[in-house]
PDB file of C-alpha atoms in Angstrom:
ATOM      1  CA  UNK A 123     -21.174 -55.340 -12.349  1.00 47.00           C
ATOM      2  CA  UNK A 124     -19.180 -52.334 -13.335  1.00 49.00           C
ATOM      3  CA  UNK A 125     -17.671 -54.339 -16.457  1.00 55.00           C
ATOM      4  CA  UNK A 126     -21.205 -53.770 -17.522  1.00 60.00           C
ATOM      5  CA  UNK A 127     -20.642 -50.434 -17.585  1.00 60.00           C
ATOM      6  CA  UNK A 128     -20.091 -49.162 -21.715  1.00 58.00           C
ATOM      7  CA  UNK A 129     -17.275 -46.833 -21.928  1.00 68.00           C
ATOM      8  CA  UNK A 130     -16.321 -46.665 -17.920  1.00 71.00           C
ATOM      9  CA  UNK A 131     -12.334 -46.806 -18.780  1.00 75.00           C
ATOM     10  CA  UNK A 132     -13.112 -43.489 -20.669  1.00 79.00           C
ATOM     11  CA  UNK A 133     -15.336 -42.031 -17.712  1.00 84.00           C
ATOM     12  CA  UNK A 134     -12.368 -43.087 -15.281  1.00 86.00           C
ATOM     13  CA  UNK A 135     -10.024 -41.612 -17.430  1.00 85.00           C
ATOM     14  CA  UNK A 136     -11.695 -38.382 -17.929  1.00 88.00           C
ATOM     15  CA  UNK A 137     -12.168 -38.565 -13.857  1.00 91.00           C
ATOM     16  CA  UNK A 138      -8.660 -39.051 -13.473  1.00 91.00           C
ATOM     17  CA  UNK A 139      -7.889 -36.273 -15.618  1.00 91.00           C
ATOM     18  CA  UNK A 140     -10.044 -33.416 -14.380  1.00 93.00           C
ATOM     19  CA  UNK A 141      -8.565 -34.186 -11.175  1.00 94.00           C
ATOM     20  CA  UNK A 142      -5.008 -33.742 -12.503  1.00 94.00           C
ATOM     21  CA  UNK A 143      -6.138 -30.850 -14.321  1.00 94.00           C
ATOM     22  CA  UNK A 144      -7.539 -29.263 -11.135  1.00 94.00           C
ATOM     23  CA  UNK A 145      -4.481 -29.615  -9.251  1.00 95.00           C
ATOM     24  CA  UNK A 146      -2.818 -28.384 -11.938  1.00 94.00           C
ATOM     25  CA  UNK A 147      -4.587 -25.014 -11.810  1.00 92.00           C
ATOM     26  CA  UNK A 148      -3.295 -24.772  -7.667  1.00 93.00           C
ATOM     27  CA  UNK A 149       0.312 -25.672  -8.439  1.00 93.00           C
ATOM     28  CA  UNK A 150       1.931 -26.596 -11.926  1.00 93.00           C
ATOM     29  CA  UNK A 151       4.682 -29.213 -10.725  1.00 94.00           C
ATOM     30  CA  UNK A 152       3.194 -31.010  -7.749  1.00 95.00           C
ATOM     31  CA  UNK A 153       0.995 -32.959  -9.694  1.00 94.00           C
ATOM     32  CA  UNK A 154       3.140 -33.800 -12.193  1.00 94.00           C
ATOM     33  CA  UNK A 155       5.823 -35.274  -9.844  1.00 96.00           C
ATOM     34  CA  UNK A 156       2.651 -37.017  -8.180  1.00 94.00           C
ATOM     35  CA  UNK A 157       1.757 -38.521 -11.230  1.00 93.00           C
ATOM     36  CA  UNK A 158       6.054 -39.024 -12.204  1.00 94.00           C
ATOM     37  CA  UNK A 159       6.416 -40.330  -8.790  1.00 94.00           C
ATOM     38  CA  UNK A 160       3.236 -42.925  -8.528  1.00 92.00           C
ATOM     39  CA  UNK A 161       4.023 -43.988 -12.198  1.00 91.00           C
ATOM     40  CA  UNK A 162       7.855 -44.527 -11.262  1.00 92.00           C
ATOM     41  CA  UNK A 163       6.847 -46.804  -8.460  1.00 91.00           C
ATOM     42  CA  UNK A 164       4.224 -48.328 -10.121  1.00 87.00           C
ATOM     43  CA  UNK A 165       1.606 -47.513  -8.341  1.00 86.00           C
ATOM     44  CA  UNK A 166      -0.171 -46.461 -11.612  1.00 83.00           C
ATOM     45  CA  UNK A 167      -0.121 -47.490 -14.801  1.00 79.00           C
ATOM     46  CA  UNK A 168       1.567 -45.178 -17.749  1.00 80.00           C
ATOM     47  CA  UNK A 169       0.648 -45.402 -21.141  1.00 75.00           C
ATOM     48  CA  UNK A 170       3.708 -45.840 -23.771  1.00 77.00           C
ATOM     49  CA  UNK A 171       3.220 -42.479 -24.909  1.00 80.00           C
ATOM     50  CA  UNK A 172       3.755 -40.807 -21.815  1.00 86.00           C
ATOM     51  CA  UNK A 173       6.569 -43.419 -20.355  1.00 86.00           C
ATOM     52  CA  UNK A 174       9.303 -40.145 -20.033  1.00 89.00           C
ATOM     53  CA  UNK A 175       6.822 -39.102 -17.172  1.00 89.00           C
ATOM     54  CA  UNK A 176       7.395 -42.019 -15.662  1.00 89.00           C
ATOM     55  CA  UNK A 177      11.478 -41.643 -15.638  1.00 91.00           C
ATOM     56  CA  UNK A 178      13.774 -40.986 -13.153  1.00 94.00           C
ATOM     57  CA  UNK A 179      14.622 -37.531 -14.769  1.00 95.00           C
ATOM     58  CA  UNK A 180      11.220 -36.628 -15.358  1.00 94.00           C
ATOM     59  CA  UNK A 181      10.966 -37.573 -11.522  1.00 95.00           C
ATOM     60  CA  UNK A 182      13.865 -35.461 -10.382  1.00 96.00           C
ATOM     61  CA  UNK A 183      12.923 -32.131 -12.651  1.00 96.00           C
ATOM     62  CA  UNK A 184       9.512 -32.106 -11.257  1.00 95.00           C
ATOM     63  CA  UNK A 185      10.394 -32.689  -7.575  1.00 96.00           C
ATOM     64  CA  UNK A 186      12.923 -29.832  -7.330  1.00 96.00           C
ATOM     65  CA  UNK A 187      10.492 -27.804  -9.580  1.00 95.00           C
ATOM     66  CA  UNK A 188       7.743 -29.042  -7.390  1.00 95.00           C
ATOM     67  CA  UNK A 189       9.992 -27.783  -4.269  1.00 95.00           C
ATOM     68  CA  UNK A 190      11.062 -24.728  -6.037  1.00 94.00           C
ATOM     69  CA  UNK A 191       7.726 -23.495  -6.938  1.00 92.00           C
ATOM     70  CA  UNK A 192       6.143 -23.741  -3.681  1.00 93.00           C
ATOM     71  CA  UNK A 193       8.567 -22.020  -1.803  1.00 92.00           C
ATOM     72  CA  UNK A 194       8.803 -19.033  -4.439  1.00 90.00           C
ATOM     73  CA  UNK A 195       4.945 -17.826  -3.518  1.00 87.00           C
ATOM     74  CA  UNK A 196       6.116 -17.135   0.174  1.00 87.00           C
ATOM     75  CA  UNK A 197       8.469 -14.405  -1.352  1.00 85.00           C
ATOM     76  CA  UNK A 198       6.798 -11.070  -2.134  1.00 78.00           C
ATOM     77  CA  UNK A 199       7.107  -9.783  -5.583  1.00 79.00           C
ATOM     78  CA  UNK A 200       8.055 -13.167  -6.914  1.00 82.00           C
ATOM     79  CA  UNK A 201       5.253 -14.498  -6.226  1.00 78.00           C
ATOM     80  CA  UNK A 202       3.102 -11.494  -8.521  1.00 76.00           C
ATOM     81  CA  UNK A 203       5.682 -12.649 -11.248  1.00 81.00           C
ATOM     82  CA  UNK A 204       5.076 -16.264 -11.076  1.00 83.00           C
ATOM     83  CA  UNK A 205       1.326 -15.113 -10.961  1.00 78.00           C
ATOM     84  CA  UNK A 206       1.594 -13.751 -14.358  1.00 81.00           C
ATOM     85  CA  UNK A 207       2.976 -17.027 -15.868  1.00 87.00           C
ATOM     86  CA  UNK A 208       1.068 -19.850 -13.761  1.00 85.00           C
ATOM     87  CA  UNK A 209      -2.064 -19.390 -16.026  1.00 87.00           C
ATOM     88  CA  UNK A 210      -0.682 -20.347 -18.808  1.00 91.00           C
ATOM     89  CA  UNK A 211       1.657 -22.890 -17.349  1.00 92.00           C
ATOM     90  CA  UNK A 212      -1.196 -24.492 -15.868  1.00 93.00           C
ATOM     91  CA  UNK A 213      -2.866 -24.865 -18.982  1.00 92.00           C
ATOM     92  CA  UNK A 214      -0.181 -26.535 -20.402  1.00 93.00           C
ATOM     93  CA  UNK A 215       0.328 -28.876 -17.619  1.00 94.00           C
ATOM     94  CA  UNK A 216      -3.155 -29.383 -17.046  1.00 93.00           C
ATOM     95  CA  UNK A 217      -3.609 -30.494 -20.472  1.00 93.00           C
ATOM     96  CA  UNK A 218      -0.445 -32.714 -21.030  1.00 92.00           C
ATOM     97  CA  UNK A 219      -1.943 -34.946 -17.248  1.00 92.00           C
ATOM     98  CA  UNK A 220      -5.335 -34.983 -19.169  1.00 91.00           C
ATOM     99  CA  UNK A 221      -3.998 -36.268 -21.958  1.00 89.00           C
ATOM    100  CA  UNK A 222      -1.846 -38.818 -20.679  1.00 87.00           C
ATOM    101  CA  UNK A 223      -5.077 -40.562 -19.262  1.00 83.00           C
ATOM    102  CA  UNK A 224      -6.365 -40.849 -22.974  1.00 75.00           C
ATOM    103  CA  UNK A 225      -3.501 -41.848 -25.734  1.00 63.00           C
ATOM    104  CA  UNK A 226      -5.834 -44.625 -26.982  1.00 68.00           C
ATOM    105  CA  UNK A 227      -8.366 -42.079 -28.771  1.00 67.00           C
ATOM    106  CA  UNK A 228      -5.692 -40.559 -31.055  1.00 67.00           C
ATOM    107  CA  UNK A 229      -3.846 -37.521 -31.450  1.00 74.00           C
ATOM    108  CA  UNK A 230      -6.463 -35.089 -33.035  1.00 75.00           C
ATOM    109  CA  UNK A 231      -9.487 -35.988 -30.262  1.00 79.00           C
ATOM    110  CA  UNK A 232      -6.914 -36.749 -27.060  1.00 82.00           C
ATOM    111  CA  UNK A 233      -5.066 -33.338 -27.302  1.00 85.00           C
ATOM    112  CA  UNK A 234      -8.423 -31.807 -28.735  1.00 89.00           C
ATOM    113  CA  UNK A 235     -10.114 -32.905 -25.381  1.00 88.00           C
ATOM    114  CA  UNK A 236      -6.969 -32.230 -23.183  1.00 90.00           C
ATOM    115  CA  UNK A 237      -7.298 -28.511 -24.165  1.00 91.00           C
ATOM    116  CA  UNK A 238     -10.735 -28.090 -23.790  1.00 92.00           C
ATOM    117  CA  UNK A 239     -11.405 -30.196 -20.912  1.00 91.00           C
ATOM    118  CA  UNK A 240      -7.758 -30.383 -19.053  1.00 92.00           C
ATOM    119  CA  UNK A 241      -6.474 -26.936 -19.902  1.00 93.00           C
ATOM    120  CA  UNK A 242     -10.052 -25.420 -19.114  1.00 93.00           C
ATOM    121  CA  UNK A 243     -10.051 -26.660 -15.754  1.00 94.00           C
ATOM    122  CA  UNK A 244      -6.673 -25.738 -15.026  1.00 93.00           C
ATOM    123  CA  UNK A 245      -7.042 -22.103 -16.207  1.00 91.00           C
ATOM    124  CA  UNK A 246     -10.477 -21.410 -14.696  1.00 92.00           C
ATOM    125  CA  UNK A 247      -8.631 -22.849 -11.096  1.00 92.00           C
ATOM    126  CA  UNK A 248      -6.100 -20.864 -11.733  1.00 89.00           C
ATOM    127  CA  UNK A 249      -7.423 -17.603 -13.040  1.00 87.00           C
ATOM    128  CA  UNK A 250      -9.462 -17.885  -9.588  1.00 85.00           C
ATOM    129  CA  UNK A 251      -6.520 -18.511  -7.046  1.00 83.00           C
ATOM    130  CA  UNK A 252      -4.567 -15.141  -9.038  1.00 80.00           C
ATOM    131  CA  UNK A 253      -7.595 -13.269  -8.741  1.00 78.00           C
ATOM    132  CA  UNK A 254      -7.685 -13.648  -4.965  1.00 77.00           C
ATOM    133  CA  UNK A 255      -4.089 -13.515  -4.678  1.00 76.00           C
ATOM    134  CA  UNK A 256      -4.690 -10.052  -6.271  1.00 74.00           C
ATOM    135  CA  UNK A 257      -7.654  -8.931  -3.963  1.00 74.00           C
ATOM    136  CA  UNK A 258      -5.738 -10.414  -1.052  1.00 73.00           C
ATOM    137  CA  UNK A 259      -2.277  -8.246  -1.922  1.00 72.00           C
ATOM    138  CA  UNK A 260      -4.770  -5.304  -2.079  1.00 71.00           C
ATOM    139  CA  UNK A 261      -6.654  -6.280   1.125  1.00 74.00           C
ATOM    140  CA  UNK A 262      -3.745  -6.962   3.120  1.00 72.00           C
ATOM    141  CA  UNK A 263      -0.693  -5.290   1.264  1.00 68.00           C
ATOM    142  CA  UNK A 264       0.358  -8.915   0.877  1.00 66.00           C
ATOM    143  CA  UNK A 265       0.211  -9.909   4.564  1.00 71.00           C
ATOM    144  CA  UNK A 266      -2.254 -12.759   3.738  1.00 73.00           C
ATOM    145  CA  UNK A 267      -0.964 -14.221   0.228  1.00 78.00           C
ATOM    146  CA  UNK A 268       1.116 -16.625   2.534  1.00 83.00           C
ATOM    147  CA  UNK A 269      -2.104 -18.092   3.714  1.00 84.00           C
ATOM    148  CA  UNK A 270      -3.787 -17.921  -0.080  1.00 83.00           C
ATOM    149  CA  UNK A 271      -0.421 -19.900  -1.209  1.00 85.00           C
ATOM    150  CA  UNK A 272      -0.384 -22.732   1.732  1.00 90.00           C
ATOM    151  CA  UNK A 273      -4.237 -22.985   0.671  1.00 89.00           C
ATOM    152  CA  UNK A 274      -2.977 -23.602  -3.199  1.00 90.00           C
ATOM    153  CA  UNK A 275      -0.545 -25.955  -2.235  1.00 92.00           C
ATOM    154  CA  UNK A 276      -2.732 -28.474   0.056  1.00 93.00           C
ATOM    155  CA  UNK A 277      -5.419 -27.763  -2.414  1.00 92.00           C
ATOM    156  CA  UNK A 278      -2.631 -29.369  -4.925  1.00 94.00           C
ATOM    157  CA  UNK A 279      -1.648 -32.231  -3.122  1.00 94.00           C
ATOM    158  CA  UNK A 280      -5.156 -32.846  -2.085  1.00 95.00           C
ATOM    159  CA  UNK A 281      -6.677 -33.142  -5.383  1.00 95.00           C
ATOM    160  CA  UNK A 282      -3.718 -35.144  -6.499  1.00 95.00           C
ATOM    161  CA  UNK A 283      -4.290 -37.262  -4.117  1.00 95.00           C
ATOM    162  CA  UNK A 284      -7.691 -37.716  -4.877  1.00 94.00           C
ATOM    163  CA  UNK A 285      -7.093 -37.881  -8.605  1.00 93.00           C
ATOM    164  CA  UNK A 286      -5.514 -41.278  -8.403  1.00 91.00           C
ATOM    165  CA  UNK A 287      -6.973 -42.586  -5.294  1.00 92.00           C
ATOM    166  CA  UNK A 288     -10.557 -41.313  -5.694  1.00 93.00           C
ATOM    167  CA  UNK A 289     -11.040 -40.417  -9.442  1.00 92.00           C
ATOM    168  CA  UNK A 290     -14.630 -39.582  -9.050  1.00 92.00           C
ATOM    169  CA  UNK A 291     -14.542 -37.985  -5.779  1.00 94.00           C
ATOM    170  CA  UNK A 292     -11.536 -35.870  -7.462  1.00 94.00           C
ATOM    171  CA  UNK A 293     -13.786 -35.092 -10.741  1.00 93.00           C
ATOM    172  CA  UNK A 294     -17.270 -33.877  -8.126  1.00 94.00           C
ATOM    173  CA  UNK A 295     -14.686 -31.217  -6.005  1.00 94.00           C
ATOM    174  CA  UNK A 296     -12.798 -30.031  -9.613  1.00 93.00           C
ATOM    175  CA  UNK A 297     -16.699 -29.352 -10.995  1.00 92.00           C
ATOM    176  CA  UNK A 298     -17.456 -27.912  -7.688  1.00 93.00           C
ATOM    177  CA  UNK A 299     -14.946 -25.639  -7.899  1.00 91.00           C
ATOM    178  CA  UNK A 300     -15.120 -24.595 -11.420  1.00 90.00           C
ATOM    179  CA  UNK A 301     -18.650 -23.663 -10.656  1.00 91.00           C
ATOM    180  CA  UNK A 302     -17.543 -21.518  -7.500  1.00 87.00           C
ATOM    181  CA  UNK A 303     -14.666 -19.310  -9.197  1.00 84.00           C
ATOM    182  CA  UNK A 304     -17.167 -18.948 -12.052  1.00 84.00           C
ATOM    183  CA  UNK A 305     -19.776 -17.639  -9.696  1.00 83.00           C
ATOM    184  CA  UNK A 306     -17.706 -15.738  -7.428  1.00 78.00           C
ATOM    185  CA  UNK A 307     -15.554 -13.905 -10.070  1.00 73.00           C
ATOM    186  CA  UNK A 308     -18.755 -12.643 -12.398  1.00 74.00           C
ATOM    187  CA  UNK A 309     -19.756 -11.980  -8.709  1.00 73.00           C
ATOM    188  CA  UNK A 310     -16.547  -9.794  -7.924  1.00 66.00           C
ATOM    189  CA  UNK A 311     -16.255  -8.183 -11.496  1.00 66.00           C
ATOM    190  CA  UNK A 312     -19.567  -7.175 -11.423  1.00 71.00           C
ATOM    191  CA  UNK A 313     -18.907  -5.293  -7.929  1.00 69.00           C
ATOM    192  CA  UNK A 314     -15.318  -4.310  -9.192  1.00 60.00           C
ATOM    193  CA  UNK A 315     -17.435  -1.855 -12.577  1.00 67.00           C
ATOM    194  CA  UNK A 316     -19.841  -0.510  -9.945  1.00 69.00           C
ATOM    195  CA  UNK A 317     -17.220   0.730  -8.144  1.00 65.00           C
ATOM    196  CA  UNK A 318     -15.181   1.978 -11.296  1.00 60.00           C
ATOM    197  CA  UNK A 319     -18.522   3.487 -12.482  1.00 63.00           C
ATOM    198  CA  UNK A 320     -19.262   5.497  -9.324  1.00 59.00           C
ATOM    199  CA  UNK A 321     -15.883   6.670  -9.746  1.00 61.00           C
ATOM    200  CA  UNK A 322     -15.822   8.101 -12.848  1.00 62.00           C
ATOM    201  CA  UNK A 323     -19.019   9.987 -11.886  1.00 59.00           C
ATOM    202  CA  UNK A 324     -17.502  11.578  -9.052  1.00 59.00           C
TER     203      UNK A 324
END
């Protein structure tokens, strides 16, 4: 019945990839040594294009980077710096998983479609998660970004998880989210130039 389906390898793989993406935006290396590690033991296929993911370097590099990463947000004032850089790391890494889920289209539209599509995801995620890092160190003097970086690392793993187990499930709670930072953060900056304008007439 779903052979019947037209194009529902592309729809999977565009599932499959938002989901990356998404974790992507929460941490930059744990789903790529998800996808590394999966793709290593065969759990999931790799296209030839993306094979060096599936490599026992490629699987080493991102575990200790995977390891490293995580424990570097539960050390104040490193974690600000690596705030400043996971934006556009995420990007990048959301975009290379997206892309790896669509080498059959050809270079122009797959990396065309990983930018717009992976790296949008990933950035909006994680544009969101520094923003209430921010509003969390100025909240809480940085008390609580231990508990906003656990939440960024099972939301990860989660939607890693999910991405290769549950491709569609993965693609409704990426959407979901998108939608939420949007909404919350016009919601926030909107509040944060109220306040800057009853400042200034004070």
């Amino acid at each position: 019945m779903l052979d019947n389906i037209p194009f529902l390898p592309y729809l999977l793989s565009a599932f499959i990839g938002i989901g990356l993406a998404a974790a992507s935006g929460f941490r930059v290396f744990l789903p790529m040594f998800a996808v590394s590690l999966s793709s290593y033991l065969h759990w999931i296929p790799m296209n030839e294009h993306f094979e060096w993911l599936a490599g026992l370097p490629a699987l080493i590099i991102t575990g200790i980077a995977t390891v490293v990463e995580i424990l570097a947000y539960y050390i104040p004032f490193v974690d600000h710096l690596l705030d400043t850089i996971s934006v556009p790391m995420a990007t990048v890494a959301g975009s290379i998983l997206f892309a790896s889920q669509f080498a059959d289209l050809g270079t122009f539209p797959q990396w065309a479609l990983a930018l717009i599509a992976g790296g949008g995801t990933a950035v909006t995620i994680s544009s969101g998660f520094a923003g209430l890092r921010a509003a969390s160190t100025a909240t809480t003097g940085g008390l609580g970004n231990s508990v906003v970086g656990t939440t960024e690392t099972a939301g990860a793993g989660i939607m890693a998880f999910l991405a290769i187990a549950a491709p569609v499930i993965a693609a409704v709670f990426a959407i979901a989210m998108i939608i939420a930072v949007i909404f919350f953060g016009r919601k926030a900056w909107r509040k944060l130039r109220k306040r800057k304008n009853v400042i200034n007439h004070l």
